[in-house]
Structure formats: C-alpha cells, structure tokens
N, CA and C atoms as an extended XYZ file, in Angstrom:
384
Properties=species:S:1:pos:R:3:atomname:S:1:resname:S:1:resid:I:1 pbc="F F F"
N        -2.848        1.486      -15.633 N   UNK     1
C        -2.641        0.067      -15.547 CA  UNK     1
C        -2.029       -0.266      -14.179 C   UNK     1
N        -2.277       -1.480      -13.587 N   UNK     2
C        -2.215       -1.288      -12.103 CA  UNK     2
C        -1.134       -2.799      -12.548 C   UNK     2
N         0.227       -2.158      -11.854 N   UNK     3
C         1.417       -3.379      -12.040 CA  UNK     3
C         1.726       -4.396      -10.467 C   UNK     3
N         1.066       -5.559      -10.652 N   UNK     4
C         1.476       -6.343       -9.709 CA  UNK     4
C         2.886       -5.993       -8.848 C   UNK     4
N         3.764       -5.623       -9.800 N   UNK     5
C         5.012       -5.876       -8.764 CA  UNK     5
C         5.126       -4.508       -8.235 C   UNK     5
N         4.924       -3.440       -8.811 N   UNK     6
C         5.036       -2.227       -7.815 CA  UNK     6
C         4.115       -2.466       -6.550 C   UNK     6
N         2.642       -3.241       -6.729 N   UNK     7
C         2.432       -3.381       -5.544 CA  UNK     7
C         2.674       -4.237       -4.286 C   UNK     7
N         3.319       -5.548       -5.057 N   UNK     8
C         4.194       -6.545       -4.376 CA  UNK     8
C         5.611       -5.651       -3.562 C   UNK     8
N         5.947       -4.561       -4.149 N   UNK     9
C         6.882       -3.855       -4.006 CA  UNK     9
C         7.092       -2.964       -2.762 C   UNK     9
N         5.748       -2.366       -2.821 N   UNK    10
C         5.318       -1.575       -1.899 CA  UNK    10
C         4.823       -2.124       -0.248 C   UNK    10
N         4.342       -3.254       -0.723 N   UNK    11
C         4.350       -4.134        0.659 CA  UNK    11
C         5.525       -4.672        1.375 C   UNK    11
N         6.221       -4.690        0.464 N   UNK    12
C         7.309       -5.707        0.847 CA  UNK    12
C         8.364       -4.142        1.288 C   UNK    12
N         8.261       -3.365        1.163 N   UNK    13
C         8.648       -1.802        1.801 CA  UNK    13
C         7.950       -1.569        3.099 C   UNK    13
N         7.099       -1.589        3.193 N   UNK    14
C         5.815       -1.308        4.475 CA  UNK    14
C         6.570       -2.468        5.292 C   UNK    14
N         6.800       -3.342        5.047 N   UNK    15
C         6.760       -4.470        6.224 CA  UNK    15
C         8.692       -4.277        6.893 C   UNK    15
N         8.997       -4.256        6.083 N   UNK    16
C        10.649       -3.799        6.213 CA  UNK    16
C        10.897       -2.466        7.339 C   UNK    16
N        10.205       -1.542        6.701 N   UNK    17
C        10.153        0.166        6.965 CA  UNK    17
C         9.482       -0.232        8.788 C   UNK    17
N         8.309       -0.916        8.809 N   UNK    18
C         7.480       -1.549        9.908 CA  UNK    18
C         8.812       -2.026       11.234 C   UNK    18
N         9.283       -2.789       10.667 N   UNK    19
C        10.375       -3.482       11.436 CA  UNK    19
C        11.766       -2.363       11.591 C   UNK    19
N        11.463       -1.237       11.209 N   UNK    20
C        12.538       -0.365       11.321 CA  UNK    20
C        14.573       -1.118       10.620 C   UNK    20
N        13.850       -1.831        9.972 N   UNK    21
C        15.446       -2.094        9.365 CA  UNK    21
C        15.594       -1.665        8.140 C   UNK    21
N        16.720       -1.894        7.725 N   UNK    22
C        17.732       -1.077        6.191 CA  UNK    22
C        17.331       -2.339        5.403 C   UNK    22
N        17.458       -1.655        4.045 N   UNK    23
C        17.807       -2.110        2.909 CA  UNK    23
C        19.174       -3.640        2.780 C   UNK    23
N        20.151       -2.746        3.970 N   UNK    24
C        21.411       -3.512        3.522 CA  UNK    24
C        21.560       -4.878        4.435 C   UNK    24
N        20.353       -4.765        5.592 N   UNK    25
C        20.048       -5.583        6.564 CA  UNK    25
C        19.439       -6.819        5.589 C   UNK    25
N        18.126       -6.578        5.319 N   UNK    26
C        17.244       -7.022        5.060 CA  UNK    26
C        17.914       -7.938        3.564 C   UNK    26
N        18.709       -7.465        2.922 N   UNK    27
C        19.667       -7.523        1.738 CA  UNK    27
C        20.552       -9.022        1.742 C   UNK    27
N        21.179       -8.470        3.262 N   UNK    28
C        22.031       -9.670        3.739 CA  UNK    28
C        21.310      -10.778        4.090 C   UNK    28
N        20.482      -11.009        5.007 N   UNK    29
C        19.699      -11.820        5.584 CA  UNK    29
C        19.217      -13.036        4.050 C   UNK    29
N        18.559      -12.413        3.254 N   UNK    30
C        18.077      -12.874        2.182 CA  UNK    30
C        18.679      -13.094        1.227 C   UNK    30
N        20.256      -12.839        1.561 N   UNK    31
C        21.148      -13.224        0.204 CA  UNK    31
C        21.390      -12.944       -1.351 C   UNK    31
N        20.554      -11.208       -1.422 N   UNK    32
C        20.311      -10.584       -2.860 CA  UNK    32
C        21.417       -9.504       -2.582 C   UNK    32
N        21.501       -9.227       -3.750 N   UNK    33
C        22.222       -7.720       -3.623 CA  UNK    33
C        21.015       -6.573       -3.387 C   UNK    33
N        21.752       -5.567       -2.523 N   UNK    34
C        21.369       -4.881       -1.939 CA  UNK    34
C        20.275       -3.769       -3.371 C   UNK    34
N        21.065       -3.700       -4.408 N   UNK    35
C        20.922       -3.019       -5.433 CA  UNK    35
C        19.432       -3.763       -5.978 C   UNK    35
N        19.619       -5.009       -6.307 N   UNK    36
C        18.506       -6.035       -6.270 CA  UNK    36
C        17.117       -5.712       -5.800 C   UNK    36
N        17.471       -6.066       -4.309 N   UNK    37
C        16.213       -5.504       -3.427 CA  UNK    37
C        15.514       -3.985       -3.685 C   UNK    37
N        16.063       -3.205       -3.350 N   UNK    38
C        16.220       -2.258       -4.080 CA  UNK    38
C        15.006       -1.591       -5.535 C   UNK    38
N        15.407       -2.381       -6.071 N   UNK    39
C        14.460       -2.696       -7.488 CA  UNK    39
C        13.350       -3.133       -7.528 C   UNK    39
N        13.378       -4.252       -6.651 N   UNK    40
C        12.415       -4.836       -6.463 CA  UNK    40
C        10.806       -4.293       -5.178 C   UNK    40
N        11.825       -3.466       -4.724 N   UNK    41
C        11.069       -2.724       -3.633 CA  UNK    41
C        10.201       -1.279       -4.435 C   UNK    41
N        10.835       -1.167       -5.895 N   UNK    42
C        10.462        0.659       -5.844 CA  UNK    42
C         9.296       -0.063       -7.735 C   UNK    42
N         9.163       -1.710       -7.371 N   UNK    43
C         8.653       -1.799       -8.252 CA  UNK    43
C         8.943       -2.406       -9.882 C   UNK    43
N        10.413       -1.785       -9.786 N   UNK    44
C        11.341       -2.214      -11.325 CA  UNK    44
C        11.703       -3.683      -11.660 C   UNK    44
N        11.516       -4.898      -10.586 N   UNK    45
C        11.674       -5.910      -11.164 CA  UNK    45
C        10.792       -6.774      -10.608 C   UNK    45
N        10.958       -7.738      -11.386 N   UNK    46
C         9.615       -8.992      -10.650 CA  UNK    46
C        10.490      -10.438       -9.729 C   UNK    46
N         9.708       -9.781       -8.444 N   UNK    47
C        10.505      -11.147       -7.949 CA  UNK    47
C        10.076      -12.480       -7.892 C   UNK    47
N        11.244      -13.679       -8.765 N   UNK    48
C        10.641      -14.699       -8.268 CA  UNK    48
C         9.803      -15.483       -6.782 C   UNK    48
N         9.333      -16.548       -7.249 N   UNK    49
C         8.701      -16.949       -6.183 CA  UNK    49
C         9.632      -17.526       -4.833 C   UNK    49
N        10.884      -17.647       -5.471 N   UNK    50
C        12.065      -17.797       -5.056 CA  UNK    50
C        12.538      -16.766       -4.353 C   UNK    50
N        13.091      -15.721       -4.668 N   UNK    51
C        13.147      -14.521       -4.055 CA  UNK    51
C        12.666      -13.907       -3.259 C   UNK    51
N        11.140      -14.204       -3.984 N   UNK    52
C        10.601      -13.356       -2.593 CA  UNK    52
C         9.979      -14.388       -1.414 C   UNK    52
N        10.556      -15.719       -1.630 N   UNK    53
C        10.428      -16.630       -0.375 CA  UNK    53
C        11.496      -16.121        0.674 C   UNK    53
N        12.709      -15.672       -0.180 N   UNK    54
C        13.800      -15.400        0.676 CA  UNK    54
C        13.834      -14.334        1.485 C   UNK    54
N        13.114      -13.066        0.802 N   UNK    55
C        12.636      -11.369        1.750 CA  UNK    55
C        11.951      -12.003        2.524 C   UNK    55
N        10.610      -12.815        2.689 N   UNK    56
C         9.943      -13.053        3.668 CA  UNK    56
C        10.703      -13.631        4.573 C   UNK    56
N        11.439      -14.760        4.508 N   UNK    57
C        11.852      -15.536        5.274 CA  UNK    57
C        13.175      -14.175        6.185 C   UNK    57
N        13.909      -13.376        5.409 N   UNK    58
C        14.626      -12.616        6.196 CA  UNK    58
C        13.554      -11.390        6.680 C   UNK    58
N        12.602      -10.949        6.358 N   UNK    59
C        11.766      -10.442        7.048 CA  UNK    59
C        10.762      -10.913        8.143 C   UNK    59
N        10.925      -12.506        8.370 N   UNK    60
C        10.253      -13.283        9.325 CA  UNK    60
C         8.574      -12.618        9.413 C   UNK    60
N         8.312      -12.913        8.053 N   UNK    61
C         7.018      -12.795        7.462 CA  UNK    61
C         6.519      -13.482        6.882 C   UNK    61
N         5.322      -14.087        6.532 N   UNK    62
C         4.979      -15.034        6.256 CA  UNK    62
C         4.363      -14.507        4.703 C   UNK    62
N         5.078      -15.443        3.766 N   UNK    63
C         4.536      -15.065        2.449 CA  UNK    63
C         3.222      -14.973        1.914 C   UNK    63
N         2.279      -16.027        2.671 N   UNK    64
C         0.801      -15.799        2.640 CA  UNK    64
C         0.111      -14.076        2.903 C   UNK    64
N         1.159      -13.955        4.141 N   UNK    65
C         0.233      -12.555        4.645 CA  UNK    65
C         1.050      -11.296        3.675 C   UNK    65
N         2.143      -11.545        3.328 N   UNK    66
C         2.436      -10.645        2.393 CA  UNK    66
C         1.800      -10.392        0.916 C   UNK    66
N         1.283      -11.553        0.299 N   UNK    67
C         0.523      -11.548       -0.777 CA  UNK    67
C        -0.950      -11.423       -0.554 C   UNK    67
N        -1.570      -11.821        0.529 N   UNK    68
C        -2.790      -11.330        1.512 CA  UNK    68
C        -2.709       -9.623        1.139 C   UNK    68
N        -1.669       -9.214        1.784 N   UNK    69
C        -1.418       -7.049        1.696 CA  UNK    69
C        -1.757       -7.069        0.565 C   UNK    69
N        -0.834       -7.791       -0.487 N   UNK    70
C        -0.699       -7.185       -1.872 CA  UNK    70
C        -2.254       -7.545       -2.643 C   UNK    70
N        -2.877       -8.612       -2.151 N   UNK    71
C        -4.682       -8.760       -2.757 CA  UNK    71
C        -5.061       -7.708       -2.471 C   UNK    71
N        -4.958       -7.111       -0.916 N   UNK    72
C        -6.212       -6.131       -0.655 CA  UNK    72
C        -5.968       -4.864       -1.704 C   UNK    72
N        -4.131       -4.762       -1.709 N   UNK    73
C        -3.936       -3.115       -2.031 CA  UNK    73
C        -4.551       -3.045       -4.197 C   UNK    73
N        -4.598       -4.821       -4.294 N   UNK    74
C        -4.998       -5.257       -5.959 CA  UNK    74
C        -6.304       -4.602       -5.826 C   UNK    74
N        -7.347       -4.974       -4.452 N   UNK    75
C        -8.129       -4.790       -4.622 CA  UNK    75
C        -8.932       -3.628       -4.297 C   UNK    75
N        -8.405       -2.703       -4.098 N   UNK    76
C        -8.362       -1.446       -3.737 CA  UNK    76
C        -8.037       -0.506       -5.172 C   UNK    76
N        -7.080       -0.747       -5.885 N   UNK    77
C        -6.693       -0.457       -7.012 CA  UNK    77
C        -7.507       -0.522       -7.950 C   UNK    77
N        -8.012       -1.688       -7.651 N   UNK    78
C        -9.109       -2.034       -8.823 CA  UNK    78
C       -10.485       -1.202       -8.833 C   UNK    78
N       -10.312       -1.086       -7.496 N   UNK    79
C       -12.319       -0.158       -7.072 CA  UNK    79
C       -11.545        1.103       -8.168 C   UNK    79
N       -10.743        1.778       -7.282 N   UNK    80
C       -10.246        2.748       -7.751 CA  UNK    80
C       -10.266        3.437       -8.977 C   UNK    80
N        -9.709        2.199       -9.742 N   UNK    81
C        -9.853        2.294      -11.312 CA  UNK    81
C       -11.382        2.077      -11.925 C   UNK    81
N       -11.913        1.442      -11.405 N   UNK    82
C       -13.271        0.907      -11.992 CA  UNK    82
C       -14.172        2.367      -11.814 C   UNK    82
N       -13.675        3.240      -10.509 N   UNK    83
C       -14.736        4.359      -10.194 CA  UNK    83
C       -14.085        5.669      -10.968 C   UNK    83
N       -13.081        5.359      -11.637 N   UNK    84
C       -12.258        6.790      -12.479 CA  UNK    84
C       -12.889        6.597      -13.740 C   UNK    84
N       -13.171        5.411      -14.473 N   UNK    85
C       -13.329        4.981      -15.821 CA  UNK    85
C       -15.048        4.965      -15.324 C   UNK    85
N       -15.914        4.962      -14.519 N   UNK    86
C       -17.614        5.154      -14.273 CA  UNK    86
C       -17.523        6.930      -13.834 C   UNK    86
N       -16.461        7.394      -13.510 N   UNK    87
C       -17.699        8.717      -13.138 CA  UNK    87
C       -17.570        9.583      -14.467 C   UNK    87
N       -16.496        8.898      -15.527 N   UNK    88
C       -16.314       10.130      -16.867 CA  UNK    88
C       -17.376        9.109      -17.793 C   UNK    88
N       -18.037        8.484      -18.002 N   UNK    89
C       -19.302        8.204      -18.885 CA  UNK    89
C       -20.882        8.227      -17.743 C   UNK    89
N       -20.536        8.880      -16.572 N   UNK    90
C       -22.085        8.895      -16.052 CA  UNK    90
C       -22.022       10.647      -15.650 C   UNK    90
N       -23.321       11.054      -16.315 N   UNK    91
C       -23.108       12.638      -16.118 CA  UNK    91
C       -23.281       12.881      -14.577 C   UNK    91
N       -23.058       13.964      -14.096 N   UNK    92
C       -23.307       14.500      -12.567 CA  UNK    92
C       -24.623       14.767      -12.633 C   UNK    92
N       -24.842       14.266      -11.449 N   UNK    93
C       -26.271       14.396      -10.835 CA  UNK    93
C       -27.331       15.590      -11.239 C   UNK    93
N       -28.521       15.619      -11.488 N   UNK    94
C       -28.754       17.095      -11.803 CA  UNK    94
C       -29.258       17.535      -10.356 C   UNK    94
N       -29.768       18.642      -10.595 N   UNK    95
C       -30.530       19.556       -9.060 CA  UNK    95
C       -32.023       19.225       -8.923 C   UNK    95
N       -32.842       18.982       -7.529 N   UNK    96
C       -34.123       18.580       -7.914 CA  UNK    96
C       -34.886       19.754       -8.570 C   UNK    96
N       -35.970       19.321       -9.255 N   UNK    97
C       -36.656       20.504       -9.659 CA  UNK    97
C       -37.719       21.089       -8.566 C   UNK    97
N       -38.316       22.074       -8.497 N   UNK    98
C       -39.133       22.585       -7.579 CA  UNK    98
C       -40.263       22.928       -7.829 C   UNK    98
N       -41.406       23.019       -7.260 N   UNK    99
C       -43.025       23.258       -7.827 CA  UNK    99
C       -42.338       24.936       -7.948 C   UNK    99
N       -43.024       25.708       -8.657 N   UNK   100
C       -42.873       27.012       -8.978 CA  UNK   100
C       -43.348       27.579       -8.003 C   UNK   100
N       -42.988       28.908       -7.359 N   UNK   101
C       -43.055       29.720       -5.977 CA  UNK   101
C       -43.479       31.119       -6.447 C   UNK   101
N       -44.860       31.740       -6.310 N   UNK   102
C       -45.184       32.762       -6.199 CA  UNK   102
C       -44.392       34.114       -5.545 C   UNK   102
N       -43.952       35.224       -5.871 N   UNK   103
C       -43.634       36.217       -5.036 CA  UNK   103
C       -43.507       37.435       -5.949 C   UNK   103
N       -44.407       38.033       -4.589 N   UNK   104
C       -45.064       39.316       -5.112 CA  UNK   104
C       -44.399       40.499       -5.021 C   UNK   104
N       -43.562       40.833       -3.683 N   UNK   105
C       -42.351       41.723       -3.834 CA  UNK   105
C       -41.436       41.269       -2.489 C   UNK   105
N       -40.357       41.375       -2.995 N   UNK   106
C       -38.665       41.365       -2.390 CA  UNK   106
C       -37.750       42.854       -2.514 C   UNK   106
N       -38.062       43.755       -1.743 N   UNK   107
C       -37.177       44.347       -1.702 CA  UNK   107
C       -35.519       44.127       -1.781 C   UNK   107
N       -35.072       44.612       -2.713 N   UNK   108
C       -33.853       45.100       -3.111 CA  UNK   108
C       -33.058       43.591       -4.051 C   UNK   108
N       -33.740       43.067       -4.080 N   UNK   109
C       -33.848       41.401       -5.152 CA  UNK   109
C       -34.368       41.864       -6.501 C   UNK   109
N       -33.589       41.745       -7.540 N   UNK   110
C       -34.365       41.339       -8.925 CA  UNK   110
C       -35.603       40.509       -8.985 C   UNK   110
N       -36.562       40.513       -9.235 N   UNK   111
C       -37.483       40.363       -9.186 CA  UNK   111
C       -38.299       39.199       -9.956 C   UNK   111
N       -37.054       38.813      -10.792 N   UNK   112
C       -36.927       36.998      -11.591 CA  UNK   112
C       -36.292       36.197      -10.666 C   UNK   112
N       -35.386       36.602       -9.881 N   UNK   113
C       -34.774       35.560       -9.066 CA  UNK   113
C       -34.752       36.238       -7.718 C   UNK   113
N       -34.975       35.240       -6.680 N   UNK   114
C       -34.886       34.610       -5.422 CA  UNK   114
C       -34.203       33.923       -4.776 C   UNK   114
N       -33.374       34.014       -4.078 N   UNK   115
C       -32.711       33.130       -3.104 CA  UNK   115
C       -33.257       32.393       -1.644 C   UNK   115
N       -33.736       31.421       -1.920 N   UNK   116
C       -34.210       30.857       -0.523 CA  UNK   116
C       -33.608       29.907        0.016 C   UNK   116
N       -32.951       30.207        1.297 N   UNK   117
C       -32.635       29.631        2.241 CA  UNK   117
C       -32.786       28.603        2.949 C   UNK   117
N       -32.162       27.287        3.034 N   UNK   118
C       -33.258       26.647        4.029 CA  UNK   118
C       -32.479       25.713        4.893 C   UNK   118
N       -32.676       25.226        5.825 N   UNK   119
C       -31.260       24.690        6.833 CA  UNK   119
C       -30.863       23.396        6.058 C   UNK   119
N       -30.889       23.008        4.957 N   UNK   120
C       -29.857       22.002        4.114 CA  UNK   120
C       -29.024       22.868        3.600 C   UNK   120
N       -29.802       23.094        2.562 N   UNK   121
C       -28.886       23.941        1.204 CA  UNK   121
C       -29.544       25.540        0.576 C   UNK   121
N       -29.029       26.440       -0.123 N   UNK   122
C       -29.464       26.905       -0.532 CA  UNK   122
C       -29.997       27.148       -2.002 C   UNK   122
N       -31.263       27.506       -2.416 N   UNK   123
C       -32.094       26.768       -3.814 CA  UNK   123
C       -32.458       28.237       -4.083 C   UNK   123
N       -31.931       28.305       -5.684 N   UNK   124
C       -32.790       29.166       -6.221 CA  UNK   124
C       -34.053       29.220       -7.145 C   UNK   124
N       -35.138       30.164       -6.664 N   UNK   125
C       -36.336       30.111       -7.304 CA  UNK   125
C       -36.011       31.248       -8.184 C   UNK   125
N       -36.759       30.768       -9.713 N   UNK   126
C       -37.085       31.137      -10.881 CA  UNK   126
C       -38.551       31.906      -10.967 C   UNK   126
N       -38.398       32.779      -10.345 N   UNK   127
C       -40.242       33.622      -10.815 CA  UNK   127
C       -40.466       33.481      -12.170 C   UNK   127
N       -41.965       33.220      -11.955 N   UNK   128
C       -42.825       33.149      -13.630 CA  UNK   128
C       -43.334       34.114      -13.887 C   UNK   128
C-alpha cells in the first residue's frame, strides 16, 4: 500500500537534506517542534495543509513544487505496484520453437542433443 505521507515525507527530507540544513534549523524557522518534524519527515504523521505551508515557507520552497515531487514519486509508485501485481498472473515468456535440425554425427556430443551457437544466444536442438 503506497502511503501519501511517507511520500510527502520523503520529499520534504530531499529538499531540506538538498539545502544542507538540520532538522533543528528547519524546526525553528517553521515553528514545530523539532520532534514533530521529525515524524513527519520519516512518514509517521500527516501534515496539515497548514504545516506543511509552514516547512515550505521555512524551506523557501514552493508548496506547488513540493507536491509536484510528491505526484511524480505517487506516480512512480504506482507503475511500480501495477508491474509487481502483472508479472505474478502473466506467465514468463516461452522460448521460440525451431524447425527440427538434422545431424548425422557430432563427435563427443550425445547424440539427442546439440548445442548450437549463434552470435545472439545459445539454442538447443532436440534430434529426432
């Protein structure tokens, strides 16, 4: 399950971490407790629209482009999830099949199977 605020969380970390300042900086500026922010950064609480007007504004970030991050990383999450839950109900690809290949002798080869080489991949032939 993909939680809005851990990823609201995580941006709002990136942009802080970006600007090379603290927790206790960024804390003051915006008028939360440090403990607060904190929480709100590692995901554990939801910040109002209020609140997190106030990180932006002490991060001299613009709340558009911070919720802008947090769409793409929604929407990234989402491929993510959508391609974990499609590749366990679609089976793996099979191998192409091959017209059947005559061979008459191969020294030091079993003589049902063949290994042929070829500058992609290597395919094994099934003697009939």
């Amino acid at each position: 399950m993909i939680l809005l605020r851990r990823l609201l969380g995580d941006v709002l970390r990136r942009q802080r971490q970006r600007q090379g300042r603290t927790l206790r900086e960024v804390s003051s500026s915006a008028r939360v407790s440090l403990g607060y922010l904190s929480e709100v950064e590692r995901g554990q609480k939801e910040a109002s629209s209020e609140l997190l007007s106030a990180i932006c504004d002490a991060l001299e970030v613009r709340m558009s482009q911070v919720m802008r991050e947090v769409s793409d990383e929604l929407s990234l999450a989402e491929l993510a999830e959508s391609a974990a839950s499609t590749t366990e109900k679609v089976p793996a690809p099979m191998r192409p099949v091959l017209n059947p290949v005559s061979v008459t002798s191969v020294t030091g080869v079993p003589e049902e199977r063949v290994t042929i080489k070829s500058p992609k991949e290597a395919v094994d032939v099934v003697a009939a």
